[in-house]
GROMACS .gro file of C-alpha atoms in nm:
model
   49
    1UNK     CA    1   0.000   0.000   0.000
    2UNK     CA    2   0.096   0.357  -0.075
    3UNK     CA    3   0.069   0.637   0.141
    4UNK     CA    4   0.080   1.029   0.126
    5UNK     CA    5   0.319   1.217   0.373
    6UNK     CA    6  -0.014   1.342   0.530
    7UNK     CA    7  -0.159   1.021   0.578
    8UNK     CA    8   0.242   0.890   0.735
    9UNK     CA    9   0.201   1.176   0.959
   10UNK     CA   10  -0.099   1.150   1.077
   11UNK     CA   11   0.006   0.735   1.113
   12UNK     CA   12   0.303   0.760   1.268
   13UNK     CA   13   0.290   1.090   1.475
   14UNK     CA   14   0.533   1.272   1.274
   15UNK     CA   15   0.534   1.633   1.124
   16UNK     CA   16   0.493   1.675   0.803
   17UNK     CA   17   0.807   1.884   0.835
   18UNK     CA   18   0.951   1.657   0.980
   19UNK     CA   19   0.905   1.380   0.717
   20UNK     CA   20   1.033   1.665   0.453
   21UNK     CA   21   1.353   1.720   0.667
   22UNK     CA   22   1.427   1.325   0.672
   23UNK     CA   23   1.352   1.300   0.290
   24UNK     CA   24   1.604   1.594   0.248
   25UNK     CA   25   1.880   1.489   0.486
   26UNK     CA   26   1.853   1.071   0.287
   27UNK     CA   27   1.721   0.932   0.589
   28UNK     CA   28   1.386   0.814   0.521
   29UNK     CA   29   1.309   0.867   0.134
   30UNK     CA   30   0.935   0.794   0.005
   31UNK     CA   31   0.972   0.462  -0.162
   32UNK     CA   32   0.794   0.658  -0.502
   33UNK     CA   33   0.655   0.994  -0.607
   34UNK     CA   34   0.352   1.077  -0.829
   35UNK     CA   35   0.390   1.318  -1.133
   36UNK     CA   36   0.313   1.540  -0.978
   37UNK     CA   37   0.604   1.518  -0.771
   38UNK     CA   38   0.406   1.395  -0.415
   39UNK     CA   39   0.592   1.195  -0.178
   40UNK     CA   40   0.489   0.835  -0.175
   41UNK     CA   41   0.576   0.575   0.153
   42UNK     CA   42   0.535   0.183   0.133
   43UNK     CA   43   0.455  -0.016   0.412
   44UNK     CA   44   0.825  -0.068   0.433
   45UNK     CA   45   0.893   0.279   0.513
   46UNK     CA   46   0.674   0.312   0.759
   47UNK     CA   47   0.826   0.010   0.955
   48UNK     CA   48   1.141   0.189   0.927
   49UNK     CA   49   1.044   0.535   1.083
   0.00000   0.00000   0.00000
């Protein structure tokens, strides 16, 4: 399952911000983006934050 950085935050607890600073710092990157450039996390991802 996909899920929007919204949706992650609201999962895990997490800023949005937040989820944009690990994406830009390589420490948690979405697993896929859309075209029009959204951030998309796997259930892998989310095991992993």
């Amino acid at each position: 399952m996909k899920y929007q950085v919204k949706q992650v935050a609201e999962i895990s607890g997490v800023s949005i911000r937040t989820l944009h600073h690990y994406d830009n710092i390589e420490l948690l990157n979405p697993s896929a983006l859309t075209d029009a450039g959204y951030r998309l996390y796997s259930d892998a991802d989310l095991e992993r934050l």
